[in-house]
Amino acid sequence: MSDNHNPGFNTNAVHAGYHAHSGPVNPPVEESSTYAFENCDDGAERFASRDKKGIYSRLSSPTVNALEKKIAKLEGGFGGIATASGMAAVNAVYYHFLDKDSHVIATASMYGPSRTILENPSFYKKWGVQATLMDTSHADDVEKAVQPNTRLIYIETPANPTLAITDISKISAIARKQGIPLVVDNTFCSPYLQNPLDLGADFVLHSMTKSIGGHANAVGGIIIAKTEEDYNVLRNIIVNIGGVLSPHDAALFFNGVKTLGIRMEKMQESAKRMADFLANHEKIEWVIYPGHENHPMHHLVGEKKQMRGPGALISFGVRGGLAGAKALLDNVKLNTLAVSLGGVESLMESPALMTHAGVPKSEREKAGIKDELARCSVGIEDFEDLKADIEQALEKV
Ligand SMILES: *Cc1c(COP(=O)(O)O)cnc(C)c1O
């Protein structure tokens, strides 16, 4: 390959971060919390230069570093910092930007705990942080919500579980004009479908627990910074707060992400067919799927657009309200009743009863999270089997 050839997504997913020419093809998992120095000068030198040969593995571990480099490459950022969970990544961002008495604008229907920690008095509120939780898909409203003390715009797109899509370029233009940093939770799309840094975001974060890992076998998160300066600041925060990823879990994610592209292709293909099937079923009242033309932000979905594909998540309303949704979810057999998403196994859940039960009902309804909503994360099983399972469960609704 010539030096100016840019490898494609799948090539980077397999090879970026660690590429062996001899020896093991995967980065070794170093089970060592601390590293021996040759002598005092060597120790002093490693501390001074943050040498990658190792000091102490909360600061740096080769397995974790390889994963961080790989994901940073897939997102097009300067560098990544892996965290012990997606929530550790969300908290590191909030902690960094939200000073005493500051203000944050965030997507109302985002991941439940990302919202709850802005509203619960035990967290940021105790330092006077105010949050405006809103439908960030209306960019004009976001601009109007900016206050003199706004220190962060935090968006999740598509949002969870309404699949509302926020125009990242539009929000980034607003953020830039006002000098406010923009952070995007890109968990739902994964870097395969969407790269917020290319659209003007300053940081992108993921729960790697979901599509990046893809096999429901480990919990982890990552923050990717666009610039070296931001990267250094965030790394310093995370290693000192202490929510770092373990080398064992890093090894699981390092292997999981290699197949992200092919998994997403398969999941998305089945999700498109499932969304069509549900939209035509008499017991389903409505379907929200970014691939459908009736999605309000469908124009942002497609090749070379914000979302290069519609993804593998579908939200839909089951006839009969909460009881209808429960009847469906209690009767599926192959589709697993479980929270989480983006993995090889198809999962279904009720946000009103599970992921968003912590959000008061009136607030849920305002955010579009209705009682009859069931969320489906389509996996890589054979589509006909998934469809047959949902068909038989819908007979019981
Ligand atoms: C799961 C999830 C998180 C939190 O990640 P954990 O790994 O569970 O801590 C944050 N944001 C989104 C969109 C998620 O789906």
XYZ file of C-alpha atoms and ligand atoms in Angstrom:
412
model
C 0.000 0.000 0.000
C 1.305 3.479 -0.788
C 1.786 5.811 2.155
C -1.000 8.143 1.091
C -3.607 5.400 0.746
C -6.303 5.770 3.410
C -7.499 2.402 4.693
C -11.249 1.824 4.859
C -13.373 1.354 7.963
C -13.133 -2.432 8.205
C -9.367 -2.419 7.640
C -8.946 0.093 10.458
C -11.357 -1.834 12.675
C -9.131 -4.896 12.315
C -5.655 -3.353 12.207
C -5.601 0.139 13.738
C -4.066 0.460 17.188
C -1.940 -2.682 16.988
C -0.594 -4.408 13.929
C 1.921 -7.181 14.432
C 4.603 -8.089 11.897
C 5.859 -10.857 14.156
C 4.643 -12.293 17.435
C 1.065 -12.312 18.705
C -1.512 -10.724 16.402
C -3.415 -9.282 19.362
C -1.940 -6.966 21.969
C -0.902 -8.954 25.026
C -3.002 -8.510 28.164
C -0.508 -7.312 30.740
C -1.691 -8.392 34.174
C 0.428 -5.918 36.020
C -0.686 -2.940 38.056
C 2.855 -1.573 38.295
C 6.019 -1.583 36.209
C 9.648 -1.967 37.331
C 12.118 0.808 36.581
C 15.745 0.006 35.719
C 17.000 2.635 38.134
C 15.943 5.964 39.603
C 16.827 7.908 36.469
C 14.700 5.566 34.378
C 11.775 5.982 36.805
C 12.153 9.748 36.855
C 12.347 9.820 33.062
C 9.187 7.735 32.670
C 7.267 10.026 35.008
C 8.532 13.112 33.217
C 7.670 11.853 29.742
C 4.585 9.721 30.592
C 6.550 6.985 28.870
C 4.419 4.268 27.306
C 6.808 1.618 28.656
C 4.705 1.805 31.744
C 4.558 3.345 35.179
C 1.347 2.151 36.769
C -1.580 0.706 34.837
C -4.214 3.204 35.974
C -2.174 5.724 33.966
C -1.506 3.551 30.969
C -1.677 -0.094 29.898
C -0.626 -1.354 26.452
C -3.847 -3.339 25.935
C -6.010 -0.361 26.789
C -3.829 1.994 24.708
C -4.162 -0.231 21.639
C -7.962 -0.141 21.963
C -7.962 3.635 22.489
C -5.896 4.152 19.336
C -8.178 1.910 17.309
C -11.410 3.663 18.321
C -9.843 7.125 17.974
C -8.888 6.168 14.412
C -12.450 4.985 13.661
C -13.861 8.288 14.955
C -11.210 10.482 13.353
C -10.098 12.060 16.636
C -6.672 12.874 18.096
C -6.959 10.299 20.870
C -9.297 8.244 23.010
C -9.514 7.598 26.729
C -11.182 4.323 27.702
C -13.340 4.249 30.819
C -14.751 1.564 33.104
C -18.276 2.147 31.722
C -20.184 4.443 29.427
C -21.451 6.299 32.501
C -17.851 6.905 33.631
C -17.310 8.614 30.267
C -20.507 10.694 30.615
C -19.557 11.740 34.144
C -15.998 12.656 33.149
C -17.425 15.016 30.526
C -19.959 16.571 32.907
C -17.326 16.878 35.621
C -14.919 18.600 33.256
C -17.316 21.191 31.834
C -19.926 21.829 34.514
C -18.499 24.389 36.935
C -20.364 25.598 39.982
C -23.631 27.333 38.978
C -23.145 26.577 35.307
C -25.758 25.501 32.778
C -25.950 22.586 30.354
C -28.252 22.010 27.381
C -28.923 18.323 26.769
C -31.207 16.035 24.773
C -34.298 15.286 26.876
C -34.844 11.742 25.645
C -31.261 10.614 26.098
C -29.961 7.556 27.916
C -31.850 7.445 31.238
C -28.925 7.758 33.699
C -27.206 10.480 31.616
C -30.362 12.517 32.231
C -31.055 11.380 35.792
C -27.661 12.553 37.074
C -28.470 16.063 35.830
C -31.791 16.081 37.705
C -31.058 14.155 40.880
C -29.976 16.497 43.723
C -27.203 14.092 44.796
C -25.156 14.793 41.679
C -24.362 18.007 39.776
C -27.353 19.912 41.138
C -25.683 20.051 44.539
C -23.144 22.391 42.937
C -25.905 24.536 41.455
C -25.660 23.123 37.940
C -28.860 23.735 35.979
C -29.898 21.619 33.011
C -32.200 22.482 30.143
C -33.393 19.108 28.855
C -34.983 19.600 25.470
C -35.731 18.223 22.060
C -32.380 19.113 20.479
C -33.678 18.113 17.042
C -35.100 21.661 16.878
C -31.830 23.563 16.411
C -33.470 27.007 16.669
C -34.802 26.148 20.117
C -31.309 25.067 21.184
C -29.910 28.454 20.202
C -32.650 30.191 22.215
C -31.854 28.062 25.264
C -28.245 29.264 25.472
C -27.568 31.303 28.627
C -24.515 33.351 29.631
C -23.473 30.493 31.956
C -23.990 27.660 29.431
C -20.811 25.590 29.532
C -21.816 22.497 27.568
C -24.144 21.293 24.839
C -24.557 17.556 25.202
C -26.509 15.649 22.588
C -27.401 12.076 21.906
C -28.432 11.277 18.349
C -30.394 9.231 17.604
C -31.813 9.663 21.072
C -32.870 6.839 23.322
C -35.541 5.495 22.850
C -37.406 7.992 20.655
C -34.800 7.799 17.873
C -35.162 11.570 17.468
C -32.260 12.771 15.349
C -30.364 15.977 16.063
C -28.578 17.749 13.221
C -24.996 17.691 14.515
C -23.665 20.247 11.987
C -26.393 22.738 12.875
C -25.841 22.388 16.611
C -22.075 22.582 16.190
C -22.460 25.867 14.280
C -24.483 27.261 17.207
C -21.978 25.937 19.748
C -19.030 27.405 17.825
C -20.673 30.811 17.482
C -21.279 30.915 21.237
C -17.927 29.362 22.177
C -19.576 26.404 23.919
C -18.137 22.885 23.615
C -20.280 20.222 21.935
C -20.207 16.608 23.084
C -22.058 13.850 21.219
C -22.995 10.441 22.626
C -22.557 8.287 19.500
C -23.412 4.950 21.113
C -26.500 4.246 19.002
C -24.809 4.697 15.628
C -21.302 3.511 16.456
C -18.435 4.993 14.403
C -19.497 2.784 11.511
C -22.574 4.916 10.802
C -21.721 8.353 12.154
C -18.628 10.438 12.971
C -19.638 13.505 15.014
C -16.102 14.976 15.119
C -16.212 15.383 11.330
C -19.459 17.323 11.767
C -17.999 19.798 14.260
C -18.290 18.126 17.685
C -15.413 18.584 20.144
C -15.767 15.232 21.859
C -17.570 12.029 21.008
C -18.298 9.341 23.566
C -19.502 5.765 23.539
C -20.756 3.107 25.800
C -18.531 0.371 24.348
C -20.818 -2.065 26.179
C -23.124 -1.762 23.162
C -22.175 -2.041 19.455
C -18.428 -1.529 19.785
C -18.064 -4.583 22.015
C -21.049 -6.187 20.328
C -21.185 -9.435 22.302
C -22.775 -8.423 25.604
C -19.710 -9.636 27.507
C -18.169 -6.513 29.071
C -18.995 -3.013 30.315
C -16.865 -0.085 29.170
C -16.849 3.392 27.677
C -14.595 5.735 25.739
C -14.240 9.451 25.063
C -12.526 10.623 21.894
C -11.192 14.174 21.696
C -10.698 16.014 18.457
C -7.615 17.937 19.599
C -4.449 17.017 21.467
C -5.102 19.703 24.062
C -8.591 18.412 24.894
C -7.304 14.866 24.912
C -4.645 15.676 27.518
C -7.125 17.472 29.770
C -9.666 14.630 29.667
C -7.046 11.920 30.175
C -5.759 13.707 33.245
C -9.303 13.878 34.641
C -10.095 10.221 34.008
C -6.880 8.767 35.402
C -7.354 10.877 38.534
C -11.065 10.217 38.991
C -10.001 6.615 38.508
C -12.739 5.158 36.315
C -10.325 3.477 33.913
C -10.896 0.338 31.849
C -9.205 -2.911 32.851
C -6.809 -4.600 30.380
C -8.985 -7.746 30.337
C -12.070 -5.842 29.271
C -9.983 -3.838 26.789
C -8.974 -7.129 25.141
C -12.649 -8.131 24.760
C -13.497 -4.785 23.160
C -10.372 -4.869 21.001
C -11.542 -8.101 19.417
C -15.245 -7.247 19.421
C -14.813 -4.052 17.430
C -12.946 -5.812 14.623
C -16.297 -7.076 13.281
C -18.274 -3.884 13.965
C -18.726 -3.054 10.275
C -19.981 -6.471 9.193
C -22.181 -6.819 12.274
C -23.788 -3.438 11.684
C -24.431 -4.261 8.015
C -26.211 -7.497 8.910
C -28.141 -5.982 11.834
C -29.207 -3.008 9.773
C -30.388 -5.141 6.878
C -32.608 -7.169 9.219
C -33.760 -4.037 11.063
C -34.965 -2.477 7.798
C -37.034 -5.577 7.071
C -38.302 -5.741 10.659
C -39.333 -2.069 10.625
C -41.340 -2.662 7.433
C -42.936 -5.787 8.886
C -43.946 -3.969 12.078
C -45.275 -0.931 10.185
C -47.677 -3.230 8.324
C -48.845 -5.240 11.337
C -52.350 -4.532 12.625
C -51.316 -4.768 16.292
C -48.625 -2.106 15.891
C -49.858 1.488 16.070
C -46.744 3.327 14.995
C -43.097 2.665 14.167
C -40.164 5.029 14.534
C -37.239 4.020 12.360
C -34.720 6.458 10.844
C -34.850 4.459 7.599
C -38.531 5.240 7.074
C -39.516 8.290 5.073
C -41.987 9.381 7.735
C -39.135 9.871 10.240
C -38.937 13.677 10.662
C -35.166 13.713 10.114
C -35.040 11.082 7.367
C -33.160 13.599 5.180
C -30.111 13.169 7.449
C -29.985 9.411 6.850
C -28.240 7.794 3.896
C -24.925 7.537 2.081
C -22.660 10.547 2.702
C -25.209 12.025 5.139
C -24.980 12.502 8.916
C -26.038 8.874 9.487
C -24.647 6.664 6.754
C -27.442 4.168 7.458
C -30.576 3.893 9.594
C -29.104 1.583 12.230
C -30.515 -1.438 14.003
C -32.838 0.098 16.592
C -36.580 0.319 16.170
C -39.087 1.891 18.552
C -42.727 1.066 18.080
C -46.083 1.406 19.792
C -48.014 -1.736 20.572
C -51.804 -1.577 20.496
C -53.296 -1.669 23.994
C -50.882 0.706 25.749
C -48.591 -0.599 28.447
C -50.569 -3.859 28.674
C -50.094 -4.433 24.949
C -46.356 -3.811 25.125
C -46.106 -6.148 28.127
C -48.018 -8.900 26.335
C -45.589 -8.732 23.421
C -42.451 -8.574 25.562
C -43.584 -11.346 27.915
C -44.182 -13.684 25.001
C -41.113 -13.314 22.811
C -38.789 -16.306 23.045
C -35.878 -15.774 20.647
C -35.787 -11.999 21.092
C -34.406 -11.629 24.587
C -36.174 -9.409 27.096
C -33.193 -7.373 28.283
C -31.870 -3.830 28.277
C -28.714 -2.837 26.358
C -28.445 -2.792 22.581
C -26.191 -3.079 19.569
C -25.001 -6.638 20.179
C -25.220 -9.781 18.079
C -28.261 -10.970 20.030
C -31.651 -9.298 19.469
C -32.928 -7.592 22.613
C -36.270 -5.990 23.442
C -37.375 -3.814 26.333
C -40.031 -1.428 27.644
C -38.472 1.993 28.390
C -41.446 3.001 30.604
C -40.899 -0.046 32.825
C -37.135 -0.356 32.544
C -34.528 2.063 31.147
C -36.612 5.225 31.624
C -38.620 4.237 34.694
C -36.463 6.734 36.632
C -37.832 9.626 34.548
C -41.238 10.792 35.940
C -44.172 9.768 33.704
C -45.140 13.356 32.841
C -41.544 14.089 31.782
C -41.393 10.836 29.847
C -44.490 11.765 27.878
C -43.114 15.230 27.160
C -39.984 13.574 25.794
C -42.120 11.266 23.621
C -41.511 8.105 25.645
C -44.987 6.613 25.636
C -46.157 3.668 27.734
C -46.881 1.484 24.689
C -43.354 1.954 23.325
C -41.293 -1.195 22.880
C -37.684 -0.912 21.776
C -36.028 -3.546 19.685
C -32.297 -3.853 19.023
C -31.985 -6.182 16.059
C -29.087 -8.635 16.207
C -27.440 -10.908 13.644
C -29.771 -13.898 13.942
C -31.612 -14.963 10.783
C -34.345 -12.470 10.051
C -37.037 -15.091 9.394
C -36.517 -16.516 12.881
C -36.753 -13.100 14.538
C -39.872 -12.257 12.563
C -41.562 -15.578 13.361
C -40.868 -14.984 17.048
C -42.407 -11.514 17.064
C -45.336 -12.744 14.975
C -46.216 -15.461 17.477
C -45.856 -13.050 20.416
C -48.103 -10.470 18.731
C -50.842 -13.062 18.516
C -51.023 -12.848 22.316
C -51.497 -9.068 22.306
C -25.638 2.195 27.696
C -25.507 3.630 27.353
C -24.765 4.504 28.144
C -24.104 4.066 29.444
O -23.161 3.078 29.236
P -22.742 1.971 30.348
O -21.647 1.247 29.640
O -23.930 1.147 30.632
O -22.291 2.709 31.554
C -24.666 5.817 27.744
N -25.277 6.260 26.627
C -26.006 5.445 25.837
C -26.659 5.994 24.610
C -26.156 4.107 26.173
O -26.900 3.321 25.393
